[in-house]
């Protein structure tokens, strides 16, 4: 279902129809381009729409079906890509002025996998600059609007991808999640969003923000479509030394199983801060899983509450190092100056926005001699405590449920001049990234002003099958 209430066929159904020849990929593409033409001027989900490229690709897929070949499990499925994933010859901006004019010389591994599976990329989506933010208000190209209420943010940093799916611009989108950037916008836009186990999906060609936390994952209108997508993009990649070598079990098959006997954990010492309407939906989610045959158990994750603090040392530290390469020499923008040192400075001053500069300064400070042990080193120890606390909880529970976001979508500008208020949006999503575990947000009804609320399902390392089973049960409970 899209934000305006129209229901669209699932990606699974479209792929089946295109593979059998019953539906033309060309028609699927035209429908989505028409949706984009109608509402994109108001929503601004995209930095680049790839209309001609999508049409050419659809023609190839239709020709391949006509010749008796199988284009793959995502045949004719439209996909939007967050604009921090490299696409050969197509601008990849990270919504930053510093990458102005840069066109990658290669495709990210996920882009190759999508192509091999028959998917059609319709465009590159807007984000908070370098994926730093929770509202897309930090984009150098202006914010994306929430399709459910255009006076409100879509969440971030993958706000363009979430909005693209919610507005029916594409059936599936890819985002990246370092501290919640897939799950939080999914919750605010009323779609499914998944952050897999660290290493489940290759990061090759994903522009690095905080390399030990970044993961690519899907947005979709249903749990089944998210499973289909993750089945395609999950797997080992020799180009990414942190990608997990083993094969992943089929999530499309896993969701056929119910939740009878599953232990669902309620974290009794979860940090406070969720609005009453969000809390009410979380309580309803526990009830729904209990009614479906699961057992609810109380667990504790004491270090959960320190996640935000540890993240805002570790992520900026890694970012300060990763973003050092944007100096006007090799990529994008260069502002000329009298000598090279001055050129670095004026280029970076002109190219980066305020939030990115804030992170670079925080990270540089946390890593500097004399402060390293007190800040960065300490944060790494907290990270280990968070991981261990979660592992203990997963001995008692198969999955944990929490709110995804403390509130429904908020108004533009309502947190704009207070970075700490914005950082609090990630209270419930960040600890999972620090632990390296998977997490996903599932739409579970509406809260204040009729806006979507997401429930977060968390699970242990490589426990995606059980996480998806719980998510599918929540979805079924609402239908
Ligand atoms: N909102 C968080 C931040 O600003 C998370 C971002 C992300 O997951 N990319 O860092």
Tab-separated table of N, CA and C in Angstrom, residues 254-410:
chain	number	residue	atom	x	y	z
A	254	UNK	N	11.731	-18.776	4.928
A	254	UNK	CA	11.592	-18.661	6.388
A	254	UNK	C	10.247	-18.051	6.780
A	255	UNK	N	9.774	-17.076	5.987
A	255	UNK	CA	8.541	-16.385	6.405
A	255	UNK	C	7.289	-17.243	6.232
A	256	UNK	N	7.444	-18.414	5.635
A	256	UNK	CA	6.293	-19.324	5.546
A	256	UNK	C	5.969	-19.917	6.917
A	257	UNK	N	6.982	-19.943	7.807
A	257	UNK	CA	6.752	-20.527	9.143
A	257	UNK	C	6.109	-19.501	10.068
A	258	UNK	N	5.307	-19.974	11.004
A	258	UNK	CA	4.666	-19.085	11.973
A	258	UNK	C	5.583	-18.777	13.147
A	259	UNK	N	5.004	-18.318	14.247
A	259	UNK	CA	5.811	-17.946	15.418
A	259	UNK	C	5.432	-18.771	16.653
A	260	UNK	N	4.735	-19.877	16.417
A	260	UNK	CA	4.366	-20.790	17.500
A	260	UNK	C	5.605	-21.137	18.322
A	261	UNK	N	5.567	-20.888	19.617
A	261	UNK	CA	6.676	-21.269	20.489
A	261	UNK	C	7.856	-20.299	20.493
A	262	UNK	N	7.811	-19.288	19.648
A	262	UNK	CA	8.925	-18.319	19.599
A	262	UNK	C	8.947	-17.491	20.889
A	263	UNK	N	10.157	-17.224	21.405
A	263	UNK	CA	10.263	-16.407	22.627
A	263	UNK	C	10.545	-14.955	22.225
A	264	UNK	N	9.611	-14.098	22.579
A	264	UNK	CA	9.718	-12.685	22.192
A	264	UNK	C	10.059	-11.869	23.431
A	265	UNK	N	11.200	-11.187	23.401
A	265	UNK	CA	11.680	-10.477	24.588
A	265	UNK	C	11.197	-9.043	24.676
A	266	UNK	N	10.800	-8.676	25.894
A	266	UNK	CA	10.471	-7.287	26.196
A	266	UNK	C	11.615	-6.765	27.072
A	267	UNK	N	12.283	-5.704	26.638
A	267	UNK	CA	13.434	-5.174	27.385
A	267	UNK	C	12.902	-4.296	28.513
A	268	UNK	N	13.082	-4.753	29.749
A	268	UNK	CA	12.457	-4.029	30.871
A	268	UNK	C	13.240	-2.770	31.250
A	269	UNK	N	14.518	-2.716	30.870
A	269	UNK	CA	15.297	-1.517	31.217
A	269	UNK	C	15.615	-0.666	29.977
A	270	UNK	N	14.684	-0.672	29.036
A	270	UNK	CA	14.844	0.127	27.813
A	270	UNK	C	14.833	1.620	28.173
A	271	UNK	N	15.702	2.452	27.544
A	271	UNK	CA	15.657	3.886	27.851
A	271	UNK	C	14.267	4.461	27.580
A	272	UNK	N	13.836	5.360	28.455
A	272	UNK	CA	12.521	5.980	28.258
A	272	UNK	C	12.601	7.012	27.146
A	273	UNK	N	11.454	7.467	26.707
A	273	UNK	CA	11.471	8.535	25.707
A	273	UNK	C	10.504	8.317	24.569
A	274	UNK	N	9.916	7.099	24.471
A	274	UNK	CA	8.952	6.882	23.383
A	274	UNK	C	7.638	7.581	23.731
A	275	UNK	N	7.036	8.213	22.729
A	275	UNK	CA	5.744	8.878	22.931
A	275	UNK	C	4.667	7.839	23.254
A	276	UNK	N	3.602	8.248	23.956
A	276	UNK	CA	2.556	7.293	24.342
A	276	UNK	C	1.916	6.567	23.151
A	277	UNK	N	1.743	7.268	22.024
A	277	UNK	CA	1.111	6.583	20.873
A	277	UNK	C	2.014	5.486	20.319
A	278	UNK	N	3.329	5.707	20.380
A	278	UNK	CA	4.287	4.699	19.906
A	278	UNK	C	4.296	3.517	20.887
A	279	UNK	N	4.309	3.832	22.176
A	279	UNK	CA	4.304	2.784	23.203
A	279	UNK	C	3.055	1.919	23.084
A	280	UNK	N	1.942	2.556	22.773
A	280	UNK	CA	0.675	1.829	22.652
A	280	UNK	C	0.755	0.814	21.496
A	281	UNK	N	1.377	1.211	20.402
A	281	UNK	CA	1.507	0.285	19.260
A	281	UNK	C	2.479	-0.850	19.590
A	282	UNK	N	3.510	-0.543	20.367
A	282	UNK	CA	4.454	-1.596	20.765
A	282	UNK	C	3.729	-2.630	21.644
A	283	UNK	N	2.937	-2.153	22.581
A	283	UNK	CA	2.180	-3.078	23.434
A	283	UNK	C	1.264	-3.955	22.576
A	284	UNK	N	0.635	-3.341	21.584
A	284	UNK	CA	-0.255	-4.090	20.693
A	284	UNK	C	0.536	-5.145	19.906
A	285	UNK	N	1.783	-4.827	19.565
A	285	UNK	CA	2.610	-5.780	18.809
A	285	UNK	C	2.925	-7.008	19.670
A	286	UNK	N	3.255	-6.773	20.942
A	286	UNK	CA	3.483	-7.920	21.837
A	286	UNK	C	2.224	-8.790	21.902
A	287	UNK	N	1.081	-8.150	22.030
A	287	UNK	CA	-0.182	-8.889	22.113
A	287	UNK	C	-0.416	-9.699	20.838
A	288	UNK	N	-0.119	-9.078	19.702
A	288	UNK	CA	-0.350	-9.755	18.418
A	288	UNK	C	0.517	-11.006	18.302
A	289	UNK	N	1.756	-10.908	18.765
A	289	UNK	CA	2.633	-12.083	18.668
A	289	UNK	C	2.206	-13.155	19.681
A	290	UNK	N	1.747	-12.703	20.854
A	290	UNK	CA	1.251	-13.671	21.833
A	290	UNK	C	0.047	-14.422	21.241
A	291	UNK	N	-0.844	-13.670	20.605
A	291	UNK	CA	-2.036	-14.289	20.004
A	291	UNK	C	-1.650	-15.260	18.883
A	292	UNK	N	-0.520	-15.007	18.250
A	292	UNK	CA	-0.080	-15.881	17.151
A	292	UNK	C	0.698	-17.092	17.668
A	293	UNK	N	0.829	-17.216	18.994
A	293	UNK	CA	1.446	-18.430	19.549
A	293	UNK	C	2.811	-18.229	20.171
A	294	UNK	N	3.323	-16.982	20.190
A	294	UNK	CA	4.645	-16.734	20.784
A	294	UNK	C	4.511	-16.553	22.305
A	295	UNK	N	5.641	-16.691	23.000
A	295	UNK	CA	5.674	-16.463	24.447
A	295	UNK	C	6.414	-15.154	24.696
A	296	UNK	N	5.893	-14.313	25.557
A	296	UNK	CA	6.569	-13.044	25.850
A	296	UNK	C	7.422	-13.232	27.108
A	297	UNK	N	8.697	-12.868	27.025
A	297	UNK	CA	9.585	-12.995	28.191
A	297	UNK	C	10.237	-11.638	28.492
A	298	UNK	N	10.474	-11.378	29.761
A	298	UNK	CA	11.150	-10.136	30.144
A	298	UNK	C	12.660	-10.352	30.118
A	299	UNK	N	13.380	-9.429	29.501
A	299	UNK	CA	14.846	-9.518	29.474
A	299	UNK	C	15.429	-8.149	29.836
A	300	UNK	N	16.729	-8.156	30.146
A	300	UNK	CA	17.404	-6.897	30.430
A	300	UNK	C	18.601	-6.715	29.494
A	301	UNK	N	18.785	-5.490	29.033
A	301	UNK	CA	19.964	-5.138	28.226
A	301	UNK	C	20.505	-3.838	28.823
A	302	UNK	N	21.190	-3.946	30.001
A	302	UNK	CA	21.544	-2.732	30.749
A	302	UNK	C	22.357	-1.708	29.942
A	303	UNK	N	23.265	-2.184	29.099
A	303	UNK	CA	24.141	-1.235	28.391
A	303	UNK	C	23.449	-0.558	27.210
A	304	UNK	N	22.216	-0.981	26.882
A	304	UNK	CA	21.460	-0.385	25.767
A	304	UNK	C	21.482	1.133	25.874
A	305	UNK	N	21.304	1.597	27.087
A	305	UNK	CA	21.152	3.028	27.343
A	305	UNK	C	22.415	3.853	27.016
A	306	UNK	N	23.571	3.166	26.929
A	306	UNK	CA	24.816	3.884	26.614
A	306	UNK	C	25.120	3.906	25.115
A	307	UNK	N	24.219	3.306	24.324
A	307	UNK	CA	24.462	3.182	22.883
A	307	UNK	C	24.698	4.520	22.202
A	308	UNK	N	23.819	5.456	22.490
A	308	UNK	CA	23.894	6.753	21.814
A	308	UNK	C	25.248	7.429	22.063
A	309	UNK	N	25.680	7.408	23.315
A	309	UNK	CA	26.938	8.080	23.674
A	309	UNK	C	28.120	7.407	22.979
A	310	UNK	N	28.137	6.075	23.008
A	310	UNK	CA	29.258	5.361	22.382
A	310	UNK	C	29.274	5.614	20.872
A	311	UNK	N	28.058	5.583	20.281
A	311	UNK	CA	27.959	5.784	18.823
A	311	UNK	C	28.491	7.145	18.418
A	312	UNK	N	28.148	8.191	19.194
A	312	UNK	CA	28.570	9.536	18.792
A	312	UNK	C	30.046	9.820	19.083
A	313	UNK	N	30.783	8.817	19.546
A	313	UNK	CA	32.247	8.882	19.530
A	313	UNK	C	32.798	8.009	18.401
A	314	UNK	N	32.261	6.769	18.302
A	314	UNK	CA	32.815	5.820	17.319
A	314	UNK	C	32.494	6.245	15.885
A	315	UNK	N	31.227	6.585	15.611
A	315	UNK	CA	30.862	6.922	14.225
A	315	UNK	C	31.584	8.191	13.744
A	316	UNK	N	31.599	9.283	14.511
A	316	UNK	CA	32.364	10.449	14.036
A	316	UNK	C	33.861	10.161	13.912
A	317	UNK	N	34.416	9.322	14.800
A	317	UNK	CA	35.845	8.994	14.691
A	317	UNK	C	36.128	8.335	13.337
A	318	UNK	N	35.305	7.349	12.997
A	318	UNK	CA	35.515	6.663	11.715
A	318	UNK	C	35.235	7.609	10.546
A	319	UNK	N	34.222	8.456	10.706
A	319	UNK	CA	33.881	9.385	9.626
A	319	UNK	C	35.013	10.375	9.381
A	320	UNK	N	35.653	10.827	10.472
A	320	UNK	CA	36.708	11.833	10.291
A	320	UNK	C	37.842	11.244	9.457
A	321	UNK	N	38.069	9.953	9.623
A	321	UNK	CA	39.094	9.280	8.838
A	321	UNK	C	38.605	9.027	7.401
A	322	UNK	N	37.398	8.489	7.259
A	322	UNK	CA	36.877	8.173	5.923
A	322	UNK	C	36.724	9.411	5.039
A	323	UNK	N	36.368	10.541	5.642
A	323	UNK	CA	36.090	11.730	4.836
A	323	UNK	C	37.348	12.568	4.561
A	324	UNK	N	38.493	12.091	5.066
A	324	UNK	CA	39.739	12.826	4.819
A	324	UNK	C	40.087	12.839	3.327
A	325	UNK	N	39.540	11.863	2.587
A	325	UNK	CA	39.908	11.747	1.166
A	325	UNK	C	39.301	12.852	0.301
A	326	UNK	N	38.283	13.545	0.812
A	326	UNK	CA	37.643	14.598	0.003
A	326	UNK	C	38.383	15.905	0.238
A	327	UNK	N	39.413	16.105	-0.584
A	327	UNK	CA	40.303	17.244	-0.351
A	327	UNK	C	40.481	18.089	-1.610
A	328	UNK	N	39.643	17.830	-2.611
A	328	UNK	CA	39.733	18.620	-3.836
A	328	UNK	C	40.709	18.057	-4.854
A	329	UNK	N	41.416	16.970	-4.505
A	329	UNK	CA	42.405	16.426	-5.437
A	329	UNK	C	41.765	15.394	-6.365
A	330	UNK	N	41.138	14.392	-5.774
A	330	UNK	CA	40.689	13.282	-6.602
A	330	UNK	C	39.201	13.304	-6.927
A	331	UNK	N	38.378	13.797	-5.980
A	331	UNK	CA	36.924	13.698	-6.155
A	331	UNK	C	36.282	15.073	-6.254
A	332	UNK	N	35.303	15.200	-7.133
A	332	UNK	CA	34.350	16.302	-7.109
A	332	UNK	C	34.918	17.700	-7.035
A	333	UNK	N	34.358	18.448	-6.078
A	333	UNK	CA	34.622	19.886	-5.976
A	333	UNK	C	36.099	20.226	-5.713
A	334	UNK	N	36.587	21.264	-6.398
A	334	UNK	CA	37.885	21.862	-6.033
A	334	UNK	C	37.741	23.384	-6.073
A	335	UNK	N	38.081	24.012	-4.982
A	335	UNK	CA	38.082	25.481	-4.955
A	335	UNK	C	39.545	25.903	-5.043
A	336	UNK	N	39.897	26.644	-6.090
A	336	UNK	CA	41.302	27.010	-6.299
A	336	UNK	C	41.807	27.979	-5.233
A	337	UNK	N	43.088	27.840	-4.907
A	337	UNK	CA	43.697	28.716	-3.900
A	337	UNK	C	45.177	28.861	-4.230
A	338	UNK	N	45.880	29.715	-3.470
A	338	UNK	CA	47.273	30.050	-3.783
A	338	UNK	C	48.196	28.833	-3.700
A	339	UNK	N	47.983	27.968	-2.722
A	339	UNK	CA	48.817	26.770	-2.650
A	339	UNK	C	47.956	25.566	-2.261
A	340	UNK	N	48.558	24.380	-2.274
A	340	UNK	CA	47.779	23.140	-2.093
A	340	UNK	C	47.123	23.070	-0.726
A	341	UNK	N	47.882	23.433	0.314
A	341	UNK	CA	47.303	23.368	1.664
A	341	UNK	C	46.067	24.239	1.791
A	342	UNK	N	46.173	25.436	1.231
A	342	UNK	CA	45.027	26.337	1.309
A	342	UNK	C	43.862	25.777	0.490
A	343	UNK	N	44.178	25.142	-0.656
A	343	UNK	CA	43.142	24.548	-1.504
A	343	UNK	C	42.369	23.480	-0.726
A	344	UNK	N	43.090	22.613	0.026
A	344	UNK	CA	42.391	21.598	0.839
A	344	UNK	C	41.370	22.280	1.744
A	345	UNK	N	41.840	23.311	2.437
A	345	UNK	CA	41.002	23.987	3.435
A	345	UNK	C	39.781	24.659	2.821
A	346	UNK	N	39.984	25.419	1.763
A	346	UNK	CA	38.834	26.155	1.211
A	346	UNK	C	37.867	25.191	0.512
A	347	UNK	N	38.401	24.119	-0.071
A	347	UNK	CA	37.517	23.139	-0.707
A	347	UNK	C	36.633	22.473	0.334
A	348	UNK	N	37.235	22.026	1.438
A	348	UNK	CA	36.459	21.347	2.471
A	348	UNK	C	35.485	22.311	3.160
A	349	UNK	N	35.909	23.556	3.316
A	349	UNK	CA	35.018	24.547	3.946
A	349	UNK	C	33.797	24.788	3.068
A	350	UNK	N	34.007	24.819	1.756
A	350	UNK	CA	32.888	25.096	0.852
A	350	UNK	C	32.051	23.846	0.570
A	351	UNK	N	32.699	22.684	0.607
A	351	UNK	CA	32.027	21.462	0.139
A	351	UNK	C	31.194	20.745	1.175
A	352	UNK	N	31.585	20.813	2.452
A	352	UNK	CA	30.857	20.075	3.496
A	352	UNK	C	29.843	20.978	4.182
A	353	UNK	N	28.700	20.402	4.555
A	353	UNK	CA	27.690	21.127	5.323
A	353	UNK	C	28.001	21.093	6.815
A	354	UNK	N	27.177	21.796	7.602
A	354	UNK	CA	27.461	21.980	9.035
A	354	UNK	C	27.537	20.671	9.816
A	355	UNK	N	26.585	19.752	9.562
A	355	UNK	CA	26.566	18.518	10.360
A	355	UNK	C	27.807	17.666	10.072
A	356	UNK	N	28.201	17.620	8.800
A	356	UNK	CA	29.389	16.834	8.439
A	356	UNK	C	30.628	17.459	9.090
A	357	UNK	N	30.704	18.766	9.064
A	357	UNK	CA	31.856	19.432	9.721
A	357	UNK	C	31.856	19.148	11.216
A	358	UNK	N	30.672	19.171	11.821
A	358	UNK	CA	30.576	18.898	13.265
A	358	UNK	C	31.109	17.487	13.562
A	359	UNK	N	30.716	16.507	12.728
A	359	UNK	CA	31.159	15.120	12.967
A	359	UNK	C	32.675	14.994	12.775
A	360	UNK	N	33.209	15.671	11.753
A	360	UNK	CA	34.650	15.578	11.489
A	360	UNK	C	35.422	16.150	12.683
A	361	UNK	N	34.910	17.261	13.216
A	361	UNK	CA	35.612	17.864	14.368
A	361	UNK	C	35.503	16.988	15.612
A	362	UNK	N	34.297	16.466	15.868
A	362	UNK	CA	34.104	15.575	17.025
A	362	UNK	C	35.012	14.354	16.912
A	363	UNK	N	35.040	13.767	15.726
A	363	UNK	CA	35.803	12.536	15.505
A	363	UNK	C	37.295	12.774	15.597
A	364	UNK	N	37.747	13.879	15.052
A	364	UNK	CA	39.171	14.200	15.095
A	364	UNK	C	39.608	14.403	16.548
A	365	UNK	N	38.749	15.064	17.307
A	365	UNK	CA	39.037	15.295	18.729
A	365	UNK	C	39.110	13.960	19.478
A	366	UNK	N	38.107	13.103	19.235
A	366	UNK	CA	38.038	11.827	19.972
A	366	UNK	C	39.241	10.929	19.674
A	367	UNK	N	39.844	11.117	18.498
A	367	UNK	CA	40.965	10.259	18.104
A	367	UNK	C	42.323	10.879	18.416
A	368	UNK	N	42.336	12.131	18.851
A	368	UNK	CA	43.630	12.811	18.946
A	368	UNK	C	44.437	12.342	20.158
A	369	UNK	N	45.744	12.472	20.045
A	369	UNK	CA	46.649	12.005	21.102
A	369	UNK	C	46.242	12.645	22.422
A	370	UNK	N	46.204	11.849	23.473
A	370	UNK	CA	45.819	12.387	24.772
A	370	UNK	C	44.340	12.196	25.062
A	371	UNK	N	43.507	12.117	24.027
A	371	UNK	CA	42.067	11.931	24.246
A	371	UNK	C	41.590	10.561	23.771
A	372	UNK	N	42.418	9.909	22.970
A	372	UNK	CA	42.039	8.646	22.342
A	372	UNK	C	41.529	7.637	23.375
A	373	UNK	N	42.323	7.404	24.434
A	373	UNK	CA	41.923	6.402	25.431
A	373	UNK	C	40.671	6.825	26.185
A	374	UNK	N	40.605	8.103	26.515
A	374	UNK	CA	39.490	8.587	27.333
A	374	UNK	C	38.168	8.567	26.564
A	375	UNK	N	38.218	8.780	25.262
A	375	UNK	CA	36.965	8.861	24.498
A	375	UNK	C	36.790	7.662	23.564
A	376	UNK	N	37.588	7.580	22.530
A	376	UNK	CA	37.393	6.515	21.539
A	376	UNK	C	37.588	5.138	22.183
A	377	UNK	N	38.674	4.993	22.939
A	377	UNK	CA	38.966	3.694	23.573
A	377	UNK	C	37.853	3.286	24.530
A	378	UNK	N	37.365	4.232	25.303
A	378	UNK	CA	36.286	3.952	26.244
A	378	UNK	C	35.009	3.549	25.498
A	379	UNK	N	34.732	4.252	24.417
A	379	UNK	CA	33.516	3.949	23.639
A	379	UNK	C	33.577	2.524	23.081
A	380	UNK	N	34.780	2.079	22.686
A	380	UNK	CA	34.906	0.707	22.171
A	380	UNK	C	34.603	-0.311	23.269
A	381	UNK	N	34.982	0.020	24.505
A	381	UNK	CA	34.684	-0.895	25.625
A	381	UNK	C	33.174	-0.955	25.872
A	382	UNK	N	32.521	0.193	25.781
A	382	UNK	CA	31.060	0.218	25.954
A	382	UNK	C	30.399	-0.600	24.845
A	383	UNK	N	30.949	-0.486	23.648
A	383	UNK	CA	30.406	-1.248	22.525
A	383	UNK	C	30.430	-2.747	22.841
A	384	UNK	N	31.500	-3.209	23.404
A	384	UNK	CA	31.614	-4.627	23.768
A	384	UNK	C	30.565	-4.997	24.823
A	385	UNK	N	30.360	-4.109	25.812
A	385	UNK	CA	29.350	-4.389	26.849
A	385	UNK	C	27.957	-4.516	26.226
A	386	UNK	N	27.665	-3.635	25.280
A	386	UNK	CA	26.352	-3.674	24.614
A	386	UNK	C	26.182	-5.010	23.891
A	387	UNK	N	27.200	-5.394	23.161
A	387	UNK	CA	27.159	-6.666	22.440
A	387	UNK	C	26.912	-7.825	23.401
A	388	UNK	N	27.669	-7.846	24.507
A	388	UNK	CA	27.562	-8.968	25.451
A	388	UNK	C	26.200	-8.987	26.138
A	389	UNK	N	25.674	-7.805	26.468
A	389	UNK	CA	24.340	-7.753	27.089
A	389	UNK	C	23.277	-8.308	26.141
A	390	UNK	N	23.375	-7.931	24.869
A	390	UNK	CA	22.422	-8.464	23.882
A	390	UNK	C	22.554	-9.991	23.788
A	391	UNK	N	23.796	-10.463	23.735
A	391	UNK	CA	24.002	-11.920	23.594
A	391	UNK	C	23.347	-12.670	24.751
A	392	UNK	N	23.471	-12.100	25.957
A	392	UNK	CA	22.822	-12.738	27.123
A	392	UNK	C	21.302	-12.730	26.950
A	393	UNK	N	20.766	-11.617	26.460
A	393	UNK	CA	19.305	-11.529	26.271
A	393	UNK	C	18.836	-12.564	25.240
A	394	UNK	N	19.682	-12.806	24.220
A	394	UNK	CA	19.281	-13.763	23.175
A	394	UNK	C	19.379	-15.223	23.634
A	395	UNK	N	19.916	-15.436	24.834
A	395	UNK	CA	19.819	-16.795	25.380
A	395	UNK	C	18.412	-17.039	25.940
A	396	UNK	N	17.723	-15.941	26.288
A	396	UNK	CA	16.373	-16.081	26.846
A	396	UNK	C	15.268	-15.814	25.824
A	397	UNK	N	15.593	-15.069	24.799
A	397	UNK	CA	14.573	-14.676	23.820
A	397	UNK	C	15.125	-14.858	22.413
A	398	UNK	N	14.248	-15.238	21.472
A	398	UNK	CA	14.688	-15.402	20.076
A	398	UNK	C	14.739	-14.057	19.366
A	399	UNK	N	13.768	-13.210	19.668
A	399	UNK	CA	13.758	-11.851	19.103
A	399	UNK	C	13.382	-10.879	20.212
A	400	UNK	N	13.708	-9.608	20.000
A	400	UNK	CA	13.317	-8.557	20.939
A	400	UNK	C	12.465	-7.548	20.164
A	401	UNK	N	11.478	-6.979	20.828
A	401	UNK	CA	10.683	-5.910	20.201
A	401	UNK	C	10.919	-4.604	20.939
A	402	UNK	N	11.111	-3.529	20.183
A	402	UNK	CA	11.239	-2.179	20.762
A	402	UNK	C	10.525	-1.210	19.814
A	403	UNK	N	10.335	0.045	20.238
A	403	UNK	CA	9.914	1.029	19.237
A	403	UNK	C	11.059	1.179	18.226
A	404	UNK	N	10.750	1.581	16.996
A	404	UNK	CA	11.835	1.931	16.063
A	404	UNK	C	12.266	3.368	16.328
A	405	UNK	N	11.295	4.252	16.332
A	405	UNK	CA	11.550	5.688	16.538
A	405	UNK	C	10.731	6.126	17.747
A	406	UNK	N	11.257	7.052	18.554
A	406	UNK	CA	10.488	7.486	19.727
A	406	UNK	C	9.188	8.200	19.366
A	407	UNK	N	9.088	8.706	18.130
A	407	UNK	CA	7.888	9.475	17.752
A	407	UNK	C	7.517	9.171	16.311
A	408	UNK	N	6.321	9.615	15.923
A	408	UNK	CA	5.956	9.581	14.510
A	408	UNK	C	6.722	10.704	13.800
A	409	UNK	N	6.532	10.816	12.476
A	409	UNK	CA	7.245	11.826	11.676
A	409	UNK	C	7.019	13.216	12.256
A	410	UNK	N	8.108	13.977	12.399
A	410	UNK	CA	8.001	15.315	12.980
A	410	UNK	C	8.044	16.388	11.891
